[in-house]
Tab-separated table of C-alpha atoms in Angstrom:
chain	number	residue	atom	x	y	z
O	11	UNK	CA	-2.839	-26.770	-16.263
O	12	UNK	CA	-4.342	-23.621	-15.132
O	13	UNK	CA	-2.239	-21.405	-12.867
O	14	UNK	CA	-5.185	-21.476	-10.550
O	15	UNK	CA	-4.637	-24.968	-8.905
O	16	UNK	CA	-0.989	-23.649	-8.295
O	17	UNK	CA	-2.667	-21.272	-6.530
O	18	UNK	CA	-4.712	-23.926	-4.938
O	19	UNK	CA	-1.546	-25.534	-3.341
O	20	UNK	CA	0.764	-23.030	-2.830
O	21	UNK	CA	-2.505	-22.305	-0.792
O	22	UNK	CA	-2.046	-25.221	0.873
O	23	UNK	CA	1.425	-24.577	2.193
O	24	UNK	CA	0.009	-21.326	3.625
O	25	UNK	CA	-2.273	-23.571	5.651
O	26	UNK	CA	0.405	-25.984	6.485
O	27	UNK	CA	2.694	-22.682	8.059
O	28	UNK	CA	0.256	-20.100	9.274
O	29	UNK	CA	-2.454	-22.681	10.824
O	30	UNK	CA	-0.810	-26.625	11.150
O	31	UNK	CA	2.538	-25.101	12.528
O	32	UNK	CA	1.978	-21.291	14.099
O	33	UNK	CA	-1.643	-22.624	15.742
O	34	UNK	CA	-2.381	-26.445	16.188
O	35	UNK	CA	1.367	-27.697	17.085
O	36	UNK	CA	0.707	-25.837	20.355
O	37	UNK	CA	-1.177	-29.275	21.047
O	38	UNK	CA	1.649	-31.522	20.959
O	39	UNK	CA	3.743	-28.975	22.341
O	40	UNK	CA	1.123	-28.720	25.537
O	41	UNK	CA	1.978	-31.156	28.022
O	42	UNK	CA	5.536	-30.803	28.319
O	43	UNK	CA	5.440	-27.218	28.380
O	44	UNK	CA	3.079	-27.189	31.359
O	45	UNK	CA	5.609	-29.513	33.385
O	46	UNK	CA	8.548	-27.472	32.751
O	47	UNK	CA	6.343	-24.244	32.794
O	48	UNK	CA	4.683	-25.369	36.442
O	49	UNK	CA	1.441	-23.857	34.770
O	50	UNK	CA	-2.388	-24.721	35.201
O	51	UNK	CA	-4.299	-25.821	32.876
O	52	UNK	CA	-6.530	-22.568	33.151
O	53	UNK	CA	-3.134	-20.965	31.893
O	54	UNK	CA	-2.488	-22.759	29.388
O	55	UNK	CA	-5.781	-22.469	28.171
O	56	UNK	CA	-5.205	-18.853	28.419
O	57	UNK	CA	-2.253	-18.752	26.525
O	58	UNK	CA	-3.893	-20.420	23.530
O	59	UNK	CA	-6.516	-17.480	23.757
O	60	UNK	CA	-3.718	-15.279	23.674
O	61	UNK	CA	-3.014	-16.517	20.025
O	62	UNK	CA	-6.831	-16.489	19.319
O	63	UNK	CA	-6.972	-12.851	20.588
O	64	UNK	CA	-3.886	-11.747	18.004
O	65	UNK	CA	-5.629	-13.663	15.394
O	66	UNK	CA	-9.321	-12.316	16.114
O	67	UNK	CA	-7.644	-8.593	15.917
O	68	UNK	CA	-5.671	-9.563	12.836
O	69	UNK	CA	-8.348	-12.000	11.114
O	70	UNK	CA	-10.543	-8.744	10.407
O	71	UNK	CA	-8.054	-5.893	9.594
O	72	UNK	CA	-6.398	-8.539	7.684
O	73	UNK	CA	-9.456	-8.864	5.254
O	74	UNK	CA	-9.573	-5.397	4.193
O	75	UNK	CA	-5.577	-5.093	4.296
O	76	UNK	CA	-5.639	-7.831	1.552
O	77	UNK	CA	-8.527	-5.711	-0.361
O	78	UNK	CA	-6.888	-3.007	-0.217
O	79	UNK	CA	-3.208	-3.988	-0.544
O	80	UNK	CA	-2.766	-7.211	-1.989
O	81	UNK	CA	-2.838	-10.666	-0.863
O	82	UNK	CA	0.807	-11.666	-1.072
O	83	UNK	CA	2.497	-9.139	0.455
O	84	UNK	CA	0.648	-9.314	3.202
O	85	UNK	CA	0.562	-12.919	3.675
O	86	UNK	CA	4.544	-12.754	3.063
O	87	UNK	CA	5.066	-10.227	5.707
O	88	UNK	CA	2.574	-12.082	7.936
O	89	UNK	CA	4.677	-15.521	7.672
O	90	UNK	CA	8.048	-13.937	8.265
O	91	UNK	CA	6.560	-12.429	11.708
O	92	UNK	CA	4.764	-15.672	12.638
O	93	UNK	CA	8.069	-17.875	12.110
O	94	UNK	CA	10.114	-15.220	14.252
O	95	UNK	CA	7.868	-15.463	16.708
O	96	UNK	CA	7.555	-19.172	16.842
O	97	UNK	CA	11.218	-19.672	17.012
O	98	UNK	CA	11.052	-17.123	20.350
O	99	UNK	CA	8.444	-18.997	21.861
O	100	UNK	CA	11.202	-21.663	22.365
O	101	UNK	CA	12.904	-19.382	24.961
O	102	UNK	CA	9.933	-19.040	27.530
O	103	UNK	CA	10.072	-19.008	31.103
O	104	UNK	CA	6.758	-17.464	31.981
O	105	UNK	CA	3.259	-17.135	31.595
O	106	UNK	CA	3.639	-13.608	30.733
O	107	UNK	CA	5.847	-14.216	28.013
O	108	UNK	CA	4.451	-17.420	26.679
O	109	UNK	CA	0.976	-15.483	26.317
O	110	UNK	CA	2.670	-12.587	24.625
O	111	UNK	CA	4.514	-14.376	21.747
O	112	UNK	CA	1.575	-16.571	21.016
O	113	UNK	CA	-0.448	-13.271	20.627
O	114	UNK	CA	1.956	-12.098	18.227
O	115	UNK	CA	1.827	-15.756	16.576
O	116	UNK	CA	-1.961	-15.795	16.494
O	117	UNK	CA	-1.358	-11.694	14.679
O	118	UNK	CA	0.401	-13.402	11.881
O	119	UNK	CA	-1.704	-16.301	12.121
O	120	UNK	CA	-5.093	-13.720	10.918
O	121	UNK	CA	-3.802	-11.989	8.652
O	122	UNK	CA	-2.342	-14.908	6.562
O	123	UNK	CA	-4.994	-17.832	6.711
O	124	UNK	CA	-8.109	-15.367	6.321
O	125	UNK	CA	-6.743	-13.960	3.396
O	126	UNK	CA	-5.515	-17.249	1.760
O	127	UNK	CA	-8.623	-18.802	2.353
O	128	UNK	CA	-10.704	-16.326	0.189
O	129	UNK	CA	-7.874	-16.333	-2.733
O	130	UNK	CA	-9.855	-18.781	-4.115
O	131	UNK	CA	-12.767	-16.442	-4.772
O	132	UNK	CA	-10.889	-14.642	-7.481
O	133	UNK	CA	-8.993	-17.732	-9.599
O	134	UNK	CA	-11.440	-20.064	-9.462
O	135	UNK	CA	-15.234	-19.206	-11.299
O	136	UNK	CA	-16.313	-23.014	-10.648
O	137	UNK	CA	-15.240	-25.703	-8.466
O	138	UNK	CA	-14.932	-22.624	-5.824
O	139	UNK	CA	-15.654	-24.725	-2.876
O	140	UNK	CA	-13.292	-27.877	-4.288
O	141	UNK	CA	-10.365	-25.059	-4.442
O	142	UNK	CA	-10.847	-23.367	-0.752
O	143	UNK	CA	-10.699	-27.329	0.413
O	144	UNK	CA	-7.115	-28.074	-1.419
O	145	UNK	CA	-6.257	-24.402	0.532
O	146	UNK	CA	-7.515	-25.667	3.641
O	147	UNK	CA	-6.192	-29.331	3.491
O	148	UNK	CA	-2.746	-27.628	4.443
O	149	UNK	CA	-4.521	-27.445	8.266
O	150	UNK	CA	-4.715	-31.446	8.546
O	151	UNK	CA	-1.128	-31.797	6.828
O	152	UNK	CA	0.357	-29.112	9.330
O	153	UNK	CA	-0.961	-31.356	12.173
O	154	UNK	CA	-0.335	-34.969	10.631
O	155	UNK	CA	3.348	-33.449	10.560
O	156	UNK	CA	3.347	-31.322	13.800
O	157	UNK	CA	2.256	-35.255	15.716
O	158	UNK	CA	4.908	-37.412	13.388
O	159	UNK	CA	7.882	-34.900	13.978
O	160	UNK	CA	7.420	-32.889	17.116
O	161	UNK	CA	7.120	-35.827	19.450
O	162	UNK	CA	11.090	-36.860	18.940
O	163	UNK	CA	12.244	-33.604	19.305
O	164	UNK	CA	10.601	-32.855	22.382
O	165	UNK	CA	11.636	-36.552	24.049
O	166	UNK	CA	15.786	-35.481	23.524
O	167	UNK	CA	15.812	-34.190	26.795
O	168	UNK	CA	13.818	-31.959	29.417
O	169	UNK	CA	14.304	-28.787	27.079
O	170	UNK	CA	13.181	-30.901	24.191
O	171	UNK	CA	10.148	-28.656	23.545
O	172	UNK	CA	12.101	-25.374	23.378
O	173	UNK	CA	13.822	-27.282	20.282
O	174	UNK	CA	10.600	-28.203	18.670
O	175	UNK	CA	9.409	-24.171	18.822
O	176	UNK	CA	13.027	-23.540	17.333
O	177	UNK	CA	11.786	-25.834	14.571
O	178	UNK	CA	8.796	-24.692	13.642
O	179	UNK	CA	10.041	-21.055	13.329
O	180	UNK	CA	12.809	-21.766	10.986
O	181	UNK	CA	10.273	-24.046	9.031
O	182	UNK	CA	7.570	-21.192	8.837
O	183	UNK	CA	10.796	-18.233	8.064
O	184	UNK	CA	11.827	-20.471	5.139
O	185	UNK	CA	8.369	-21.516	3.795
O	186	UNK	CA	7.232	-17.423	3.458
O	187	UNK	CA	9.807	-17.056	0.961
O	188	UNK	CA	8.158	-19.889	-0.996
O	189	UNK	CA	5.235	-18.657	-0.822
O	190	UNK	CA	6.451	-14.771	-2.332
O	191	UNK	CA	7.757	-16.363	-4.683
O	192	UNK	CA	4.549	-18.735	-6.163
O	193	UNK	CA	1.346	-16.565	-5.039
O	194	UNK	CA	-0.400	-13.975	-7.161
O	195	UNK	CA	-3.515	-12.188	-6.214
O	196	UNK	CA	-5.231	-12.398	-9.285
O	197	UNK	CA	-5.509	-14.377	-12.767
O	198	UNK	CA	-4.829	-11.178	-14.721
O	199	UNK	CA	-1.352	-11.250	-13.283
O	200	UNK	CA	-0.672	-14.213	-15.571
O	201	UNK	CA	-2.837	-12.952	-18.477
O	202	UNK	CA	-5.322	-15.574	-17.491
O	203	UNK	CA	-9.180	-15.845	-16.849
O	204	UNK	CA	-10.569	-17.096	-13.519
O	205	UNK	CA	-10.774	-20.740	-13.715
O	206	UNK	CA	-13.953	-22.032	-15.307
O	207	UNK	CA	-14.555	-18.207	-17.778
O	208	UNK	CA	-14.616	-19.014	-21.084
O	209	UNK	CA	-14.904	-15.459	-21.975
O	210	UNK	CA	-13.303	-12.050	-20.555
O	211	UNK	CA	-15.554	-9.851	-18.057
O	212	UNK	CA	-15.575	-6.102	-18.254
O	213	UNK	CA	-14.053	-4.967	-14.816
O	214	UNK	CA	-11.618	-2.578	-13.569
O	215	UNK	CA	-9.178	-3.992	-11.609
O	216	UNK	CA	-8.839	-1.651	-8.931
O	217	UNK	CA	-7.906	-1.819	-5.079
O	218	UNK	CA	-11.341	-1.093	-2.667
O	219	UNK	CA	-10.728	1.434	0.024
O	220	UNK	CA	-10.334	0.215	3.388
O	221	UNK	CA	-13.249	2.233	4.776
O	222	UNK	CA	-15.115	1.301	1.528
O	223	UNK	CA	-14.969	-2.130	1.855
O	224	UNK	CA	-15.620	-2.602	5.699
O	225	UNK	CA	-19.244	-0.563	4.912
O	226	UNK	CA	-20.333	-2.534	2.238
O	227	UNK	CA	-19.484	-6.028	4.106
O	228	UNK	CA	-21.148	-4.225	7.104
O	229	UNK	CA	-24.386	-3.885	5.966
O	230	UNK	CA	-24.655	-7.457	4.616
O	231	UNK	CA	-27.484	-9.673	7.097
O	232	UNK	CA	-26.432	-12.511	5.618
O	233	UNK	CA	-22.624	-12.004	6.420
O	234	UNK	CA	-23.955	-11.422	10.222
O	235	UNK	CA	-26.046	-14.887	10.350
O	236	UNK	CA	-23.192	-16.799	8.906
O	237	UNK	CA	-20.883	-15.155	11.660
O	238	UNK	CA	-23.091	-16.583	13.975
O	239	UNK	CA	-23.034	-19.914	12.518
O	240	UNK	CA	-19.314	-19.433	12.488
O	241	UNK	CA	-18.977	-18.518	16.131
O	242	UNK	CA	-19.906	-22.340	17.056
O	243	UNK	CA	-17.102	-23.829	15.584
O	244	UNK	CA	-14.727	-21.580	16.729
O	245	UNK	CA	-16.163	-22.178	20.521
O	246	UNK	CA	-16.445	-25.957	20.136
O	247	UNK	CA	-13.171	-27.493	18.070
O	248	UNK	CA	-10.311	-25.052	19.451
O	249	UNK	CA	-11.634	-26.921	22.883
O	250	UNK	CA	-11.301	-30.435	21.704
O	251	UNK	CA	-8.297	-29.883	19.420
O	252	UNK	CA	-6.341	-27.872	21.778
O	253	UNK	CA	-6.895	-30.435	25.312
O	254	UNK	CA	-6.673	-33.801	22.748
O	255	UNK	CA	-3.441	-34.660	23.417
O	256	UNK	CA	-3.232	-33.693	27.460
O	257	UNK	CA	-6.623	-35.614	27.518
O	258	UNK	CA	-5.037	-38.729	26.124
O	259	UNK	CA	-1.613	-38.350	27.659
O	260	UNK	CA	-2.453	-36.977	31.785
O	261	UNK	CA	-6.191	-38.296	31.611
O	262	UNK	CA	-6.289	-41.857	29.951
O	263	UNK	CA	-2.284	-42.412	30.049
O	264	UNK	CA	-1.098	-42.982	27.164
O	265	UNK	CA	2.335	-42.071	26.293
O	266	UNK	CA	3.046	-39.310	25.089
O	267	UNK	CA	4.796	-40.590	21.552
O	268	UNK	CA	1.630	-42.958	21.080
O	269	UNK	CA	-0.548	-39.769	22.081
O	270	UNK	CA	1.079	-37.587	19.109
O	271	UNK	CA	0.693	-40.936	16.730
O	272	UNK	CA	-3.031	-40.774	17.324
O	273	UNK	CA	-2.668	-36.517	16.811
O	274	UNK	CA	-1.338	-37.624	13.785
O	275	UNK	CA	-3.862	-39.909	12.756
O	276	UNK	CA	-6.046	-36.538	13.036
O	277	UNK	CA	-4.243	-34.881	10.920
O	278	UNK	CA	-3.449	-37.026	8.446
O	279	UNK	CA	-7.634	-37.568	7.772
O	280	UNK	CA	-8.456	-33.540	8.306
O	281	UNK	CA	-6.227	-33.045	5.065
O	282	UNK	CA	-8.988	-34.534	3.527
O	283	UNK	CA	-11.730	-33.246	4.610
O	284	UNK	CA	-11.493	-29.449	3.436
O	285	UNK	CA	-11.806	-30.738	-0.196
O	286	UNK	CA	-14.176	-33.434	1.003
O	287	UNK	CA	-16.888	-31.135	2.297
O	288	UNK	CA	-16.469	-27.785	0.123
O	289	UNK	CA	-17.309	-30.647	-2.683
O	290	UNK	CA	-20.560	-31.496	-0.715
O	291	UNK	CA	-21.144	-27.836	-0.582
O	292	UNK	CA	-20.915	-27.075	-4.348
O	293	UNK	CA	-23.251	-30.019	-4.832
O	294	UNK	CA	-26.208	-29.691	-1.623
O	295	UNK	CA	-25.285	-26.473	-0.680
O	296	UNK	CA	-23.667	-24.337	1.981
O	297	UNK	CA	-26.055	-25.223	4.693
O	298	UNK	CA	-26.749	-28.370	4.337
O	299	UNK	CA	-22.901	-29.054	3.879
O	300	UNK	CA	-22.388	-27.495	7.138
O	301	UNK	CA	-25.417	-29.249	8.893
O	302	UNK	CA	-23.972	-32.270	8.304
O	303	UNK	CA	-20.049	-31.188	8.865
O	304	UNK	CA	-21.217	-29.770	12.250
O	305	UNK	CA	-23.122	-33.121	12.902
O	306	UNK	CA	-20.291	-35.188	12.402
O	307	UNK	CA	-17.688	-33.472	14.509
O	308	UNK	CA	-20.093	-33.473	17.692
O	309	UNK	CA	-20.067	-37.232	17.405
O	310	UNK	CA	-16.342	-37.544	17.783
O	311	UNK	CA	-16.320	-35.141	20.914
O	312	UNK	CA	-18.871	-37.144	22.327
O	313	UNK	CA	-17.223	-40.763	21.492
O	314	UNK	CA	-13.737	-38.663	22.818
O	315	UNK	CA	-16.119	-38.140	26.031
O	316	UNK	CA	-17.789	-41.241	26.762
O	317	UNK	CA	-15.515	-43.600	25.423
O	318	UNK	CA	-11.936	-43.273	27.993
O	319	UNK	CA	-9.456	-45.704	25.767
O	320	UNK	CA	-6.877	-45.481	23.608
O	321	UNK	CA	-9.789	-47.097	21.391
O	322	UNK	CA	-12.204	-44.253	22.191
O	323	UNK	CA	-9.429	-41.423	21.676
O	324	UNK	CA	-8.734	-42.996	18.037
O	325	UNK	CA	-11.883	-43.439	16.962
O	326	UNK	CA	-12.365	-40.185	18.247
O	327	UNK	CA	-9.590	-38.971	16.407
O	328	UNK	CA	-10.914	-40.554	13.278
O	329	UNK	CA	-13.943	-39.290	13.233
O	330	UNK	CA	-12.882	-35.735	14.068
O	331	UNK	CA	-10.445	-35.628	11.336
O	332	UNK	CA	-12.828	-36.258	8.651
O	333	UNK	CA	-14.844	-32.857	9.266
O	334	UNK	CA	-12.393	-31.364	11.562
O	335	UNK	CA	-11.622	-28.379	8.932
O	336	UNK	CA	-15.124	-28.279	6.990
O	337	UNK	CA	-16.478	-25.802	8.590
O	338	UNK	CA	-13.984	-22.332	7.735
O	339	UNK	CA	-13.938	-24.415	4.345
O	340	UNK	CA	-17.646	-23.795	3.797
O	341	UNK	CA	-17.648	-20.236	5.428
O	342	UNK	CA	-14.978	-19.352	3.245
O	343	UNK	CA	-16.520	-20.560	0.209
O	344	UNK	CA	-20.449	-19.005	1.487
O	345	UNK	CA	-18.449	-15.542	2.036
O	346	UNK	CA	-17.290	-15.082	-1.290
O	347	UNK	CA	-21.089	-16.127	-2.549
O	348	UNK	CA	-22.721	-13.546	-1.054
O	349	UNK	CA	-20.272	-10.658	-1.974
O	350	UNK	CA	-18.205	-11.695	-4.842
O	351	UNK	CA	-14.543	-12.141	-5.278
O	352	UNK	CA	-13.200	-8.533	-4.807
O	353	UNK	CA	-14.688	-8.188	-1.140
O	354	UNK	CA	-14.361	-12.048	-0.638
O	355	UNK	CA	-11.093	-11.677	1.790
O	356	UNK	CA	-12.977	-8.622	3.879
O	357	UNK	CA	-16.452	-10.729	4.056
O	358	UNK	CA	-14.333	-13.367	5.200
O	359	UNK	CA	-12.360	-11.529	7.769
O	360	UNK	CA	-15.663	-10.610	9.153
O	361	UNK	CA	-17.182	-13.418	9.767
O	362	UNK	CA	-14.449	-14.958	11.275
O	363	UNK	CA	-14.467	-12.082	13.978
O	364	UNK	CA	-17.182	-13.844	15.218
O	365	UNK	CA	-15.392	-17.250	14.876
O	366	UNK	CA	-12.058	-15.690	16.731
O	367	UNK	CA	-14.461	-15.021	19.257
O	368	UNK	CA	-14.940	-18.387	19.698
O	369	UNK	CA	-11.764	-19.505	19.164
O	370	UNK	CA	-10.795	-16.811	21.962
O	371	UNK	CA	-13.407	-17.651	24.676
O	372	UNK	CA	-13.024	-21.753	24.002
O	373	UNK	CA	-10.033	-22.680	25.968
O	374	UNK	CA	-10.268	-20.754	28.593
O	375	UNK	CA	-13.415	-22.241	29.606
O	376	UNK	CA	-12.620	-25.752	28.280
O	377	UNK	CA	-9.531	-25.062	31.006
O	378	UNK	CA	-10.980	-23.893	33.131
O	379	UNK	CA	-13.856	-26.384	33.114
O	380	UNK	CA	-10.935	-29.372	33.854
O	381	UNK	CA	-9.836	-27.404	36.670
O	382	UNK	CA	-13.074	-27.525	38.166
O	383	UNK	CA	-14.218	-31.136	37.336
O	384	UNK	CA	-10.985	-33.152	36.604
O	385	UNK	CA	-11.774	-34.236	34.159
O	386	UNK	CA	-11.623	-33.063	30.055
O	387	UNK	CA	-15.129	-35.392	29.112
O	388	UNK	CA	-17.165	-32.083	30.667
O	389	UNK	CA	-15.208	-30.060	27.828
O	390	UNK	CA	-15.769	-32.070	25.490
O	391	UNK	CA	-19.764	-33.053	26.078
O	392	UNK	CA	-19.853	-28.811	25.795
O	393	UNK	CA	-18.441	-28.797	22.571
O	394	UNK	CA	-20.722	-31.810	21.358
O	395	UNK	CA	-23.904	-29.448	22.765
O	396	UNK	CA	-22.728	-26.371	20.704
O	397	UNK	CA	-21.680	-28.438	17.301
O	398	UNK	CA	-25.573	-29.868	17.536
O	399	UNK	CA	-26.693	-26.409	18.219
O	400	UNK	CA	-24.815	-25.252	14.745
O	401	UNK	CA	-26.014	-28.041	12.842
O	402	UNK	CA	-29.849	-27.112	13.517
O	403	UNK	CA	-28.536	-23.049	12.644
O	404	UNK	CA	-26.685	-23.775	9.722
O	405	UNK	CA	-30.372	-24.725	8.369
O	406	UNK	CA	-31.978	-21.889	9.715
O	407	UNK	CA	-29.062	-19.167	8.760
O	408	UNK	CA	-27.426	-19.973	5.413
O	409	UNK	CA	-28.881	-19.588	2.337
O	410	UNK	CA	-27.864	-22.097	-1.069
């Protein structure tokens, strides 16, 4: 087997670390943190753009940091920081401080998923867009396993949350040194060929200036458009997947335990879906891949909307988890087509400035939005509104 699908899933734990446990476990961990906390919902939103803000600052620098430096170092030194600060999240008593470690989570958070996500752009020649979906599967695995074990932790007693942070740090400390250990940057560190070259290609392996790179991915249009695109998603999911489980649990009332089963449910489809769509992708193409990705998740905020079950929040669930990842998937795999695989980790990090944007703006206003109407089904038909404006620009604005 070619060293480039161990790539592929050691790619995948990345995911699981960095984006299931350092970003969407903050889901679960919501609800009881506002009840011990005593916070708003407008805070907690801004707390999760707290993390989006580290990882927006992070997501770029991080990009050129891994052109210029190397991808596993920095990932390695990315995890250790993440899983330290996870683990200190556990001993919160403020706004102030929860905001301030989730910023330095969301830091590590950048700088390790942006880069991971483009590795595939230099070990794999074909089946690109297959690869970046086994990297990004690790997203829906991280939150299958953040609703199956964080729920049981957090019910041991009132300070059951602080236990569950504990949990994920030490999980996210251990799994970095994993990762060191099974990542390379390139196939010519294991005297092998990208994946899919029969024969050797005449380049110079050589590290791009910082400076160097950021001009070149600069001047790109398309890079800008597909930023754009980008920018959608980031606004419209980080909504629905960070208010899911309050929604079910203080909105419909459903328990908290069944609430994190359905979470679960979520994540066990979205581990799917990464290799699902970038498949699609290779075969129609980038846009319409993400026309139709974009398409299918504002149907699940809008049954997650209308539809105020337990019935409605699974089928919600359901139908969220089978795109609920497709889109970075996609973006990922577009970036590295327009610039190639040495820039593919800086085109990458720039384009998801624009989705950090998103991601940083989103629950604040979905928060703040609940505040103001009581209810999360105004949040949500916003997010449906801007996933059917990205399907029509995905058309318009991607090329292939």
């Amino acid at each position: 087997m070619h060293y480039a699908w161990a790539i592929a899933f050691t790619g995948t734990l990345v995911t699981i670390l960095a984006h299931g446990f350092g970003r969407m476990a903050y889901s679960v961990l919501l609800p009881p943190m506002r009840d011990s906390l005593n916070l708003s919902y407008a805070q907690l939103g801004l707390i999760a753009t707290g993390n989006f803000i580290g990882y927006l600052a992070m997501a770029l620098i991080g990009g050129f940091l891994a052109s210029r430096f190397g991808t596993r170092k920095l990932i390695f030194v990315s995890l250790l920081v993440m899983g330290i600060s996870l683990f200190l999240t556990g001993t919160v008593n403020s706004f102030l401080s929860a905001f301030f470690l989730r910023l330095i989570t969301g830091m590590g958070n950048g700088s390790s998923y942006v880069p991971i996500m483009a590795l595939p752009a230099a070990w794999f020649y074909r089946k690109k867009g297959f690869a970046t979906g086994i990297v990004s599967s690790g997203i829906g695995t991280g939150l299958f396993l953040s609703g199956l074990i964080l729920p049981p932790i957090i019910a041991l007693n009132q300070n059951g949350w602080r236990y569950a942070w504990y949990t994920l740090g030490i999980c996210v400390f251990i799994g970095s040194w994993v990762v060191y250990l099974l990542l390379r940057d390139s196939p010519a560190e294991k005297g092998l060929l990208p994946y899919g070259v029969e024969k050797p290609i005449e380049k110079k392996d050589e590290k791009i200036p910082f400076f160097s790179a950021f001009k070149e991915v600069f001047k790109k249009p398309e890079l800008w458009k597909l930023g754009f695109v980008y920018f959608m998603y980031g606004f419209s999911y980080i909504i629905f997947l960070t208010f899911f489980v309050a929604y079910l649990n203080k909105e419909i009332g459903i328990p908290l335990k069944q609430a994190g089963l359905i979470f679960g449910v979520l994540g066990i489809l979205s581990i799917f879906c990464g290799v699902i769509f970038g498949g699609i992708s290779d075969l129609l193409g980038r846009s319409k891949g993400s026309c139709l990705a974009y398409g299918v998740l504002a149907l699940s905020y809008l049954v997650a909307a209308l539809w105020k079950s337990s019935t409605g929040g699974l089928l919600a669930a359901i139908i969220f988890g089978i795109s609920a990842f497709s889109i970075p998937t996609i973006m990922a795999a577009a970036a590295g087509d327009v610039v190639g695989s040495k820039l593919a980790p800086a085109a990458l990090g720039f384009i998801t400035l624009f989705f950090g944007i998103g991601q940083a703006l989103g629950p604040y206003v979905g928060g703040a939005i609940k505040d103001i109407t009581a209810t999360f089904a105004t949040s949500f038909m916003l997010s449906a509104i801007i996933s059917i404006a990205g399907s029509f620009l995905s058309l318009v604005f991607i090329k292939k």
